[in-house]
PDB file of C-alpha atoms in Angstrom:
ATOM      1  CA  MET A  15     -40.684  13.939 -31.751  1.00  0.00           C
ATOM      2  CA  TRP A  16     -37.294  13.832 -29.879  1.00  0.00           C
ATOM      3  CA  LYS A  17     -37.194  12.924 -26.250  1.00  0.00           C
ATOM      4  CA  LEU A  18     -34.182  14.308 -24.276  1.00  0.00           C
ATOM      5  CA  GLN A  19     -33.913  13.448 -20.456  1.00  0.00           C
ATOM      6  CA  GLY A  20     -37.493  13.575 -19.803  1.00  0.00           C
ATOM      7  CA  PHE A  21     -38.424  16.601 -21.962  1.00  0.00           C
ATOM      8  CA  SER A  22     -40.172  16.216 -25.405  1.00  0.00           C
ATOM      9  CA  THR A  23     -40.398  18.605 -28.047  1.00  0.00           C
ATOM     10  CA  HIS A  24     -41.429  18.848 -31.861  1.00  0.00           C
ATOM     11  CA  LEU A  25     -38.507  19.662 -34.195  1.00  0.00           C
ATOM     12  CA  LYS A  26     -38.380  20.453 -37.796  1.00  0.00           C
ATOM     13  CA  MET A  27     -34.974  19.886 -39.398  1.00  0.00           C
ATOM     14  CA  SER A  28     -33.147  18.814 -42.545  1.00  0.00           C
ATOM     15  CA  PRO A  29     -32.023  15.308 -42.899  1.00  0.00           C
ATOM     16  CA  SER A  30     -28.305  16.444 -42.587  1.00  0.00           C
ATOM     17  CA  ALA A  31     -29.333  18.309 -39.203  1.00  0.00           C
ATOM     18  CA  SER A  32     -31.035  15.171 -37.942  1.00  0.00           C
ATOM     19  CA  LEU A  33     -27.817  13.049 -38.686  1.00  0.00           C
ATOM     20  CA  LEU A  34     -25.683  15.469 -36.909  1.00  0.00           C
ATOM     21  CA  LEU A  35     -27.878  15.523 -33.792  1.00  0.00           C
ATOM     22  CA  LEU A  36     -27.952  11.567 -33.808  1.00  0.00           C
ATOM     23  CA  LEU A  37     -24.164  11.526 -33.814  1.00  0.00           C
ATOM     24  CA  LEU A  38     -23.959  14.079 -31.050  1.00  0.00           C
ATOM     25  CA  LEU A  39     -26.395  12.088 -28.918  1.00  0.00           C
ATOM     26  CA  GLY A  40     -24.313   8.818 -29.689  1.00  0.00           C
ATOM     27  CA  LEU A  41     -21.143  10.404 -28.585  1.00  0.00           C
ATOM     28  CA  SER A  42     -22.712  11.773 -25.303  1.00  0.00           C
ATOM     29  CA  GLN A  43     -23.858   8.163 -24.424  1.00  0.00           C
ATOM     30  CA  ALA A  44     -20.511   6.608 -25.363  1.00  0.00           C
ATOM     31  CA  GLN A  45     -18.382   9.083 -23.377  1.00  0.00           C
ATOM     32  CA  PRO A  46     -20.419  10.195 -20.161  1.00  0.00           C
ATOM     33  CA  PHE A  47     -18.834  12.937 -18.091  1.00  0.00           C
ATOM     34  CA  GLN A  48     -16.867  11.522 -15.051  1.00  0.00           C
ATOM     35  CA  GLU A  49     -16.382  13.633 -12.043  1.00  0.00           C
ATOM     36  CA  ASP A  50     -13.002  13.483 -10.224  1.00  0.00           C
ATOM     37  CA  GLU A  51     -14.181  11.374  -7.190  1.00  0.00           C
ATOM     38  CA  GLY A  52     -10.822  10.367  -5.656  1.00  0.00           C
ATOM     39  CA  SER A  53      -7.153  11.335  -5.053  1.00  0.00           C
ATOM     40  CA  GLY A  54      -4.253  10.313  -7.220  1.00  0.00           C
ATOM     41  CA  ALA A  55      -3.700   7.374  -5.090  1.00  0.00           C
ATOM     42  CA  GLU A  56      -7.194   5.993  -5.802  1.00  0.00           C
ATOM     43  CA  MET A  57      -6.834   6.617  -9.561  1.00  0.00           C
ATOM     44  CA  ALA A  58      -3.735   4.761  -9.575  1.00  0.00           C
ATOM     45  CA  GLU A  59      -5.449   1.674  -8.138  1.00  0.00           C
ATOM     46  CA  ASP A  60      -7.456   1.369 -11.376  1.00  0.00           C
ATOM     47  CA  GLU A  61      -4.429   0.346 -13.247  1.00  0.00           C
ATOM     48  CA  GLU A  62      -3.021  -3.039 -13.514  1.00  0.00           C
ATOM     49  CA  THR A  63      -5.301  -4.483 -10.979  1.00  0.00           C
ATOM     50  CA  GLU A  64      -4.535  -7.981 -11.920  1.00  0.00           C
ATOM     51  CA  VAL A  65      -1.089  -7.638 -10.514  1.00  0.00           C
ATOM     52  CA  ASP A  66      -1.034  -8.261  -6.745  1.00  0.00           C
ATOM     53  CA  MET A  67       0.957  -5.883  -4.528  1.00  0.00           C
ATOM     54  CA  THR A  68       3.501  -8.541  -3.452  1.00  0.00           C
ATOM     55  CA  THR A  69       4.309  -9.407  -7.125  1.00  0.00           C
ATOM     56  CA  GLN A  70       4.619  -5.655  -8.019  1.00  0.00           C
ATOM     57  CA  ILE A  71       6.978  -5.014  -4.939  1.00  0.00           C
ATOM     58  CA  LEU A  72       9.185  -7.983  -5.437  1.00  0.00           C
ATOM     59  CA  THR A  73       9.544  -7.461  -9.135  1.00  0.00           C
ATOM     60  CA  THR A  74      10.466  -3.914  -8.743  1.00  0.00           C
ATOM     61  CA  ASN A  75      12.974  -4.815  -6.042  1.00  0.00           C
ATOM     62  CA  ASN A  76      15.010  -7.068  -8.123  1.00  0.00           C
ATOM     63  CA  ALA A  77      16.642  -3.872  -9.316  1.00  0.00           C
ATOM     64  CA  THR A  78      17.871  -2.842  -6.004  1.00  0.00           C
ATOM     65  CA  GLU A  79      21.361  -3.529  -4.377  1.00  0.00           C
ATOM     66  CA  GLU A  80      19.953  -3.112  -0.898  1.00  0.00           C
ATOM     67  CA  PHE A  81      20.072  -6.119   1.472  1.00  0.00           C
ATOM     68  CA  LEU A  82      16.099  -6.392   2.037  1.00  0.00           C
ATOM     69  CA  LEU A  83      14.437  -8.431   4.745  1.00  0.00           C
ATOM     70  CA  GLU A  84      11.045 -10.046   3.693  1.00  0.00           C
ATOM     71  CA  GLY A  85      11.444  -8.364   0.283  1.00  0.00           C
ATOM     72  CA  ASP A  86      11.037  -4.746   1.200  1.00  0.00           C
ATOM     73  CA  LEU A  87      12.321  -4.072   4.706  1.00  0.00           C
ATOM     74  CA  VAL A  88      15.904  -2.367   5.003  1.00  0.00           C
ATOM     75  CA  ALA A  89      18.122  -4.619   7.144  1.00  0.00           C
ATOM     76  CA  PRO A  90      18.893  -2.599  10.499  1.00  0.00           C
ATOM     77  CA  VAL A  91      22.425  -1.749  11.226  1.00  0.00           C
ATOM     78  CA  THR A  92      22.262  -0.758  14.957  1.00  0.00           C
ATOM     79  CA  ARG A  93      19.359  -2.909  16.174  1.00  0.00           C
ATOM     80  CA  ASN A  94      17.156  -6.096  15.631  1.00  0.00           C
ATOM     81  CA  ALA A  95      14.438  -4.844  13.525  1.00  0.00           C
ATOM     82  CA  MET A  96      12.064  -7.557  14.665  1.00  0.00           C
ATOM     83  CA  LYS A  97      11.954  -6.037  18.011  1.00  0.00           C
ATOM     84  CA  CYS A  98      11.000  -2.760  16.860  1.00  0.00           C
ATOM     85  CA  TRP A  99       7.958  -2.451  19.081  1.00  0.00           C
ATOM     86  CA  TYR A 100       9.986  -3.053  22.158  1.00  0.00           C
ATOM     87  CA  ASN A 101      12.460  -0.347  21.400  1.00  0.00           C
ATOM     88  CA  SER A 102      12.237   3.350  21.027  1.00  0.00           C
ATOM     89  CA  CYS A 103      11.328   3.384  17.363  1.00  0.00           C
ATOM     90  CA  LEU A 104       7.798   4.960  17.444  1.00  0.00           C
ATOM     91  CA  TRP A 105       7.144   8.278  16.142  1.00  0.00           C
ATOM     92  CA  LYS A 106       6.441  10.965  18.649  1.00  0.00           C
ATOM     93  CA  LYS A 107       2.993  12.302  19.562  1.00  0.00           C
ATOM     94  CA  ALA A 108       2.229  15.963  19.660  1.00  0.00           C
ATOM     95  CA  SER A 109       0.563  17.734  22.463  1.00  0.00           C
ATOM     96  CA  ASN A 110      -2.684  17.503  20.486  1.00  0.00           C
ATOM     97  CA  GLY A 111      -2.623  13.741  20.583  1.00  0.00           C
ATOM     98  CA  LYS A 112      -1.710  13.585  16.806  1.00  0.00           C
ATOM     99  CA  VAL A 113       1.429  11.703  15.703  1.00  0.00           C
ATOM    100  CA  VAL A 114       2.861  14.119  13.267  1.00  0.00           C
ATOM    101  CA  ILE A 115       5.379  12.830  10.727  1.00  0.00           C
ATOM    102  CA  ALA A 116       7.467  15.277   8.618  1.00  0.00           C
ATOM    103  CA  TYR A 117       8.262  14.225   5.097  1.00  0.00           C
ATOM    104  CA  THR A 118      10.028  15.391   1.961  1.00  0.00           C
ATOM    105  CA  ILE A 119       9.342  14.185  -1.524  1.00  0.00           C
ATOM    106  CA  SER A 120      12.223  14.171  -4.147  1.00  0.00           C
ATOM    107  CA  SER A 121      11.876  16.468  -7.013  1.00  0.00           C
ATOM    108  CA  GLN A 122      12.582  13.447  -9.497  1.00  0.00           C
ATOM    109  CA  PHE A 123       8.682  12.675  -8.941  1.00  0.00           C
ATOM    110  CA  SER A 124       6.313  14.193 -11.304  1.00  0.00           C
ATOM    111  CA  GLY A 125       3.308  16.074 -10.214  1.00  0.00           C
ATOM    112  CA  TYR A 126       1.036  13.275 -10.684  1.00  0.00           C
ATOM    113  CA  GLU A 127       3.378  10.985  -8.839  1.00  0.00           C
ATOM    114  CA  ARG A 128       3.439  13.373  -5.957  1.00  0.00           C
ATOM    115  CA  GLN A 129      -0.350  13.551  -6.015  1.00  0.00           C
ATOM    116  CA  THR A 130      -0.436   9.763  -5.702  1.00  0.00           C
ATOM    117  CA  ILE A 131       1.882   9.773  -2.800  1.00  0.00           C
ATOM    118  CA  GLU A 132       0.366  12.552  -0.892  1.00  0.00           C
ATOM    119  CA  GLY A 133      -3.087  10.931  -1.576  1.00  0.00           C
ATOM    120  CA  ALA A 134      -1.933   7.569   0.063  1.00  0.00           C
ATOM    121  CA  MET A 135      -0.803   9.824   3.136  1.00  0.00           C
ATOM    122  CA  ARG A 136      -4.111  11.299   3.303  1.00  0.00           C
ATOM    123  CA  ALA A 137      -5.596   7.701   3.860  1.00  0.00           C
ATOM    124  CA  PHE A 138      -3.913   7.823   7.276  1.00  0.00           C
ATOM    125  CA  SER A 139      -6.348  10.666   8.337  1.00  0.00           C
ATOM    126  CA  ARG A 140      -8.443   7.795   9.710  1.00  0.00           C
ATOM    127  CA  THR A 141      -5.884   7.420  12.302  1.00  0.00           C
ATOM    128  CA  CYS A 142      -4.148   9.689  14.571  1.00  0.00           C
ATOM    129  CA  VAL A 143      -1.063   9.814  12.336  1.00  0.00           C
ATOM    130  CA  ARG A 144      -0.618  12.823  10.134  1.00  0.00           C
ATOM    131  CA  PHE A 145       2.063  13.357   7.540  1.00  0.00           C
ATOM    132  CA  THR A 146       3.106  16.933   6.884  1.00  0.00           C
ATOM    133  CA  PRO A 147       5.764  18.543   4.690  1.00  0.00           C
ATOM    134  CA  ARG A 148       9.045  19.144   6.505  1.00  0.00           C
ATOM    135  CA  ARG A 149      10.090  22.543   7.865  1.00  0.00           C
ATOM    136  CA  ASN A 150      13.006  21.876  10.239  1.00  0.00           C
ATOM    137  CA  GLU A 151      12.151  18.708  11.976  1.00  0.00           C
ATOM    138  CA  ASN A 152      15.107  16.548  12.746  1.00  0.00           C
ATOM    139  CA  ASP A 153      13.297  13.234  12.474  1.00  0.00           C
ATOM    140  CA  TYR A 154      11.513  12.870   8.966  1.00  0.00           C
ATOM    141  CA  ILE A 155      10.936  10.627   6.058  1.00  0.00           C
ATOM    142  CA  SER A 156      12.642  11.219   2.796  1.00  0.00           C
ATOM    143  CA  ILE A 157      10.702   9.792  -0.086  1.00  0.00           C
ATOM    144  CA  VAL A 158      13.172   9.050  -3.002  1.00  0.00           C
ATOM    145  CA  ASN A 159      13.182   7.364  -6.277  1.00  0.00           C
ATOM    146  CA  LYS A 160      15.532   4.415  -5.863  1.00  0.00           C
ATOM    147  CA  GLY A 161      15.712   0.841  -7.229  1.00  0.00           C
ATOM    148  CA  GLY A 162      12.650  -0.469  -5.509  1.00  0.00           C
ATOM    149  CA  CYS A 163       9.828  -0.175  -3.019  1.00  0.00           C
ATOM    150  CA  TYR A 164      11.179  -0.493   0.616  1.00  0.00           C
ATOM    151  CA  SER A 165      11.348   1.337   3.865  1.00  0.00           C
ATOM    152  CA  ALA A 166      13.151   0.810   7.309  1.00  0.00           C
ATOM    153  CA  LEU A 167      10.996  -0.410  10.312  1.00  0.00           C
ATOM    154  CA  GLY A 168       9.744   2.334  12.592  1.00  0.00           C
ATOM    155  CA  ARG A 169      11.478   5.526  13.304  1.00  0.00           C
ATOM    156  CA  GLN A 170      15.145   5.478  12.907  1.00  0.00           C
ATOM    157  CA  GLY A 171      16.011   8.966  13.898  1.00  0.00           C
ATOM    158  CA  GLY A 172      17.180  11.881  11.766  1.00  0.00           C
ATOM    159  CA  ARG A 173      16.562  11.548   7.961  1.00  0.00           C
ATOM    160  CA  GLN A 174      15.351   8.086   6.931  1.00  0.00           C
ATOM    161  CA  GLU A 175      14.787   7.207   3.325  1.00  0.00           C
ATOM    162  CA  LEU A 176      11.635   5.402   1.904  1.00  0.00           C
ATOM    163  CA  SER A 177      12.048   4.279  -1.696  1.00  0.00           C
ATOM    164  CA  LEU A 178       9.449   4.326  -4.115  1.00  0.00           C
ATOM    165  CA  ASN A 179      10.750   3.508  -7.591  1.00  0.00           C
ATOM    166  CA  ARG A 180       8.924   5.506 -10.322  1.00  0.00           C
ATOM    167  CA  ALA A 181       8.731   2.482 -12.514  1.00  0.00           C
ATOM    168  CA  GLY A 182       6.783   0.175 -10.148  1.00  0.00           C
ATOM    169  CA  CYS A 183       6.002   1.571  -6.779  1.00  0.00           C
ATOM    170  CA  ILE A 184       3.701   4.473  -7.489  1.00  0.00           C
ATOM    171  CA  TYR A 185       0.388   2.955  -6.480  1.00  0.00           C
ATOM    172  CA  GLY A 186      -1.723   4.095  -3.398  1.00  0.00           C
ATOM    173  CA  GLY A 187      -1.656   0.557  -1.630  1.00  0.00           C
ATOM    174  CA  ILE A 188       2.099   0.176  -2.127  1.00  0.00           C
ATOM    175  CA  VAL A 189       2.714   3.613  -0.655  1.00  0.00           C
ATOM    176  CA  GLN A 190       0.529   2.846   2.172  1.00  0.00           C
ATOM    177  CA  HIS A 191       2.363  -0.442   2.752  1.00  0.00           C
ATOM    178  CA  GLU A 192       5.826   1.125   2.959  1.00  0.00           C
ATOM    179  CA  LEU A 193       4.536   3.939   5.114  1.00  0.00           C
ATOM    180  CA  ASN A 194       3.025   1.400   7.595  1.00  0.00           C
ATOM    181  CA  HIS A 195       6.541  -0.297   7.717  1.00  0.00           C
ATOM    182  CA  ALA A 196       7.895   3.236   8.625  1.00  0.00           C
ATOM    183  CA  LEU A 197       5.238   3.305  11.353  1.00  0.00           C
ATOM    184  CA  GLY A 198       6.672   0.239  12.857  1.00  0.00           C
ATOM    185  CA  PHE A 199       4.486  -2.524  11.309  1.00  0.00           C
ATOM    186  CA  GLN A 200       5.796  -5.825   9.975  1.00  0.00           C
ATOM    187  CA  HIS A 201       4.114  -8.295   7.580  1.00  0.00           C
ATOM    188  CA  GLU A 202       1.113 -10.018   8.495  1.00  0.00           C
ATOM    189  CA  GLN A 203       2.202 -13.493   7.388  1.00  0.00           C
ATOM    190  CA  THR A 204       5.311 -13.308   9.848  1.00  0.00           C
ATOM    191  CA  ARG A 205       3.311 -12.637  13.015  1.00  0.00           C
ATOM    192  CA  SER A 206       3.893 -15.043  15.919  1.00  0.00           C
ATOM    193  CA  ASP A 207       0.540 -16.849  15.495  1.00  0.00           C
ATOM    194  CA  ARG A 208       0.366 -17.043  11.680  1.00  0.00           C
ATOM    195  CA  ASP A 209       0.578 -21.017  11.582  1.00  0.00           C
ATOM    196  CA  SER A 210      -3.088 -21.115  12.739  1.00  0.00           C
ATOM    197  CA  TYR A 211      -4.067 -19.038   9.895  1.00  0.00           C
ATOM    198  CA  VAL A 212      -1.848 -19.603   6.983  1.00  0.00           C
ATOM    199  CA  ARG A 213       0.246 -22.566   5.716  1.00  0.00           C
ATOM    200  CA  ILE A 214       3.746 -21.864   4.473  1.00  0.00           C
ATOM    201  CA  ASN A 215       4.461 -24.037   1.465  1.00  0.00           C
ATOM    202  CA  TRP A 216       8.266 -24.414   2.037  1.00  0.00           C
ATOM    203  CA  MET A 217       8.711 -26.554  -1.025  1.00  0.00           C
ATOM    204  CA  ASN A 218       7.393 -24.006  -3.247  1.00  0.00           C
ATOM    205  CA  ILE A 219       9.635 -21.152  -2.085  1.00  0.00           C
ATOM    206  CA  ILE A 220      12.892 -20.066  -3.552  1.00  0.00           C
ATOM    207  CA  GLN A 221      15.561 -21.819  -1.401  1.00  0.00           C
ATOM    208  CA  LYS A 222      17.578 -18.678  -0.798  1.00  0.00           C
ATOM    209  CA  SER A 223      14.499 -16.646   0.115  1.00  0.00           C
ATOM    210  CA  ALA A 224      13.221 -18.889   2.583  1.00  0.00           C
ATOM    211  CA  TYR A 225      14.417 -16.810   5.620  1.00  0.00           C
ATOM    212  CA  ASN A 226      11.738 -14.246   4.617  1.00  0.00           C
ATOM    213  CA  PHE A 227       8.981 -16.601   5.928  1.00  0.00           C
ATOM    214  CA  HIS A 228      10.466 -17.126   9.496  1.00  0.00           C
ATOM    215  CA  LYS A 229       8.117 -16.138  12.171  1.00  0.00           C
ATOM    216  CA  HIS A 230       8.871 -13.299  14.605  1.00  0.00           C
ATOM    217  CA  ASP A 231       8.190 -12.339  18.190  1.00  0.00           C
ATOM    218  CA  THR A 232       5.651  -9.881  17.254  1.00  0.00           C
ATOM    219  CA  ASN A 233       3.235  -7.520  19.252  1.00  0.00           C
ATOM    220  CA  ASN A 234      -0.157  -8.531  17.706  1.00  0.00           C
ATOM    221  CA  LEU A 235      -1.949  -6.013  19.889  1.00  0.00           C
ATOM    222  CA  ASN A 236      -4.622  -8.532  20.826  1.00  0.00           C
ATOM    223  CA  THR A 237      -6.099  -8.171  17.300  1.00  0.00           C
ATOM    224  CA  PRO A 238      -7.234 -11.100  15.084  1.00  0.00           C
ATOM    225  CA  TYR A 239      -5.090 -12.356  12.196  1.00  0.00           C
ATOM    226  CA  ASP A 240      -6.234 -10.211   9.149  1.00  0.00           C
ATOM    227  CA  TYR A 241      -6.118 -11.721   5.688  1.00  0.00           C
ATOM    228  CA  SER A 242      -7.111  -8.270   4.270  1.00  0.00           C
ATOM    229  CA  SER A 243      -4.350  -6.307   5.736  1.00  0.00           C
ATOM    230  CA  ILE A 244      -2.324  -4.050   3.488  1.00  0.00           C
ATOM    231  CA  MET A 245       0.703  -5.701   5.238  1.00  0.00           C
ATOM    232  CA  HIS A 246      -0.059  -9.332   4.024  1.00  0.00           C
ATOM    233  CA  TYR A 247       1.972 -10.725   1.111  1.00  0.00           C
ATOM    234  CA  GLY A 248       0.318 -12.523  -1.553  1.00  0.00           C
ATOM    235  CA  ARG A 249      -0.025 -16.257  -2.242  1.00  0.00           C
ATOM    236  CA  PHE A 250       2.992 -16.550  -4.603  1.00  0.00           C
ATOM    237  CA  ALA A 251       5.637 -14.332  -2.781  1.00  0.00           C
ATOM    238  CA  PHE A 252       9.143 -15.741  -3.574  1.00  0.00           C
ATOM    239  CA  SER A 253       7.707 -18.626  -5.590  1.00  0.00           C
ATOM    240  CA  VAL A 254       9.743 -21.227  -7.604  1.00  0.00           C
ATOM    241  CA  GLY A 255       7.341 -21.027 -10.355  1.00  0.00           C
ATOM    242  CA  ARG A 256       4.136 -19.810 -11.777  1.00  0.00           C
ATOM    243  CA  GLY A 257       1.077 -21.073 -10.028  1.00  0.00           C
ATOM    244  CA  ARG A 258       3.059 -22.699  -6.965  1.00  0.00           C
ATOM    245  CA  GLU A 259       1.593 -21.172  -3.902  1.00  0.00           C
ATOM    246  CA  THR A 260       3.834 -20.121  -1.007  1.00  0.00           C
ATOM    247  CA  ILE A 261       1.220 -18.977   1.315  1.00  0.00           C
ATOM    248  CA  THR A 262      -2.195 -20.591   1.578  1.00  0.00           C
ATOM    249  CA  PRO A 263      -4.850 -19.579   3.961  1.00  0.00           C
ATOM    250  CA  ILE A 264      -6.077 -22.147   6.341  1.00  0.00           C
ATOM    251  CA  GLY A 265      -9.958 -22.710   6.726  1.00  0.00           C
ATOM    252  CA  ASN A 266     -10.452 -19.888   4.284  1.00  0.00           C
ATOM    253  CA  PRO A 267      -8.963 -21.053   1.064  1.00  0.00           C
ATOM    254  CA  ASN A 268     -10.518 -18.379  -1.102  1.00  0.00           C
ATOM    255  CA  ALA A 269      -9.505 -15.564   1.041  1.00  0.00           C
ATOM    256  CA  ARG A 270      -7.880 -12.731  -0.836  1.00  0.00           C
ATOM    257  CA  ILE A 271      -4.385 -11.843   0.464  1.00  0.00           C
ATOM    258  CA  GLY A 272      -1.773  -9.501  -0.932  1.00  0.00           C
ATOM    259  CA  GLN A 273      -4.388  -6.757  -1.736  1.00  0.00           C
ATOM    260  CA  ARG A 274      -3.132  -3.143  -2.483  1.00  0.00           C
ATOM    261  CA  ASN A 275      -6.462  -1.459  -2.340  1.00  0.00           C
ATOM    262  CA  GLY A 276      -5.573   0.413   1.058  1.00  0.00           C
ATOM    263  CA  LEU A 277      -5.601   0.230   4.748  1.00  0.00           C
ATOM    264  CA  SER A 278      -7.908  -2.460   6.133  1.00  0.00           C
ATOM    265  CA  ARG A 279     -10.159  -1.960   9.162  1.00  0.00           C
ATOM    266  CA  TRP A 280      -7.791  -3.598  11.286  1.00  0.00           C
ATOM    267  CA  ASP A 281      -4.801  -1.749   9.936  1.00  0.00           C
ATOM    268  CA  ILE A 282      -6.446   1.412  10.978  1.00  0.00           C
ATOM    269  CA  SER A 283      -7.233   0.004  14.334  1.00  0.00           C
ATOM    270  CA  ARG A 284      -3.713  -1.237  15.146  1.00  0.00           C
ATOM    271  CA  ILE A 285      -2.202   1.991  14.285  1.00  0.00           C
ATOM    272  CA  ASN A 286      -4.331   3.761  16.797  1.00  0.00           C
ATOM    273  CA  MET A 287      -3.710   1.152  19.304  1.00  0.00           C
ATOM    274  CA  LEU A 288       0.130   1.083  18.905  1.00  0.00           C
ATOM    275  CA  TYR A 289       0.302   4.882  19.279  1.00  0.00           C
ATOM    276  CA  GLY A 290      -2.254   5.011  22.052  1.00  0.00           C
ATOM    277  CA  CYS A 291      -4.686   7.256  20.107  1.00  0.00           C
TER     278      CYS A 291
END
């Protein structure tokens, strides 16, 4: 008697047929059917999960010739980037209350890479921000394949590049991180009250990179410090050596920082607060 998924039946078959049936049953158990439950961004997160976002971004950005602040912020030419929130660098809100941001994606990206990028954009649907393919908008984000993962801070006006190198930046969390920079958000560990929440281990930081850890006069939107923010760098950012922490959480030593799984609850809330949604 054979039992298959709750049904029972009597079968008469030759030994070779029985063996074939057993092999087929074994294969069905070893390789179960998997439904497509997520976007390209979510699928990309399953790869190389042991590498934190900071390591991935900084390693990839070693190849760029851009002068970058804090590892992945394009240095401003006409204004102080750290005062972005106090200048006109927010994207405009449409009459329907949504912040609609036009974008283009370079043809250098494959179909799967484009799917990953657009999947990361769809995660912002939990906010009032909507990314839409450009038609004739003057202000837009141009996503290009250059030498690293980096963005300008906030709206620059006109065409502004956001670089996602194909070799190391095509992960949903990294895309969201750079898009959040483009919305006007800085790194969590540089906010004005960070010393109450993290310790910066200056002796473990590469000397020439120490400026990346300077605090800034940030607009914290009256929200708590968020270890789980997609904008928080990891424990070993700009470290002088393996195992030498540059950022250590205070009072919560086991807190996970530098995650790339996606926008945190507070990331989402802050976007809506900043844009008055």
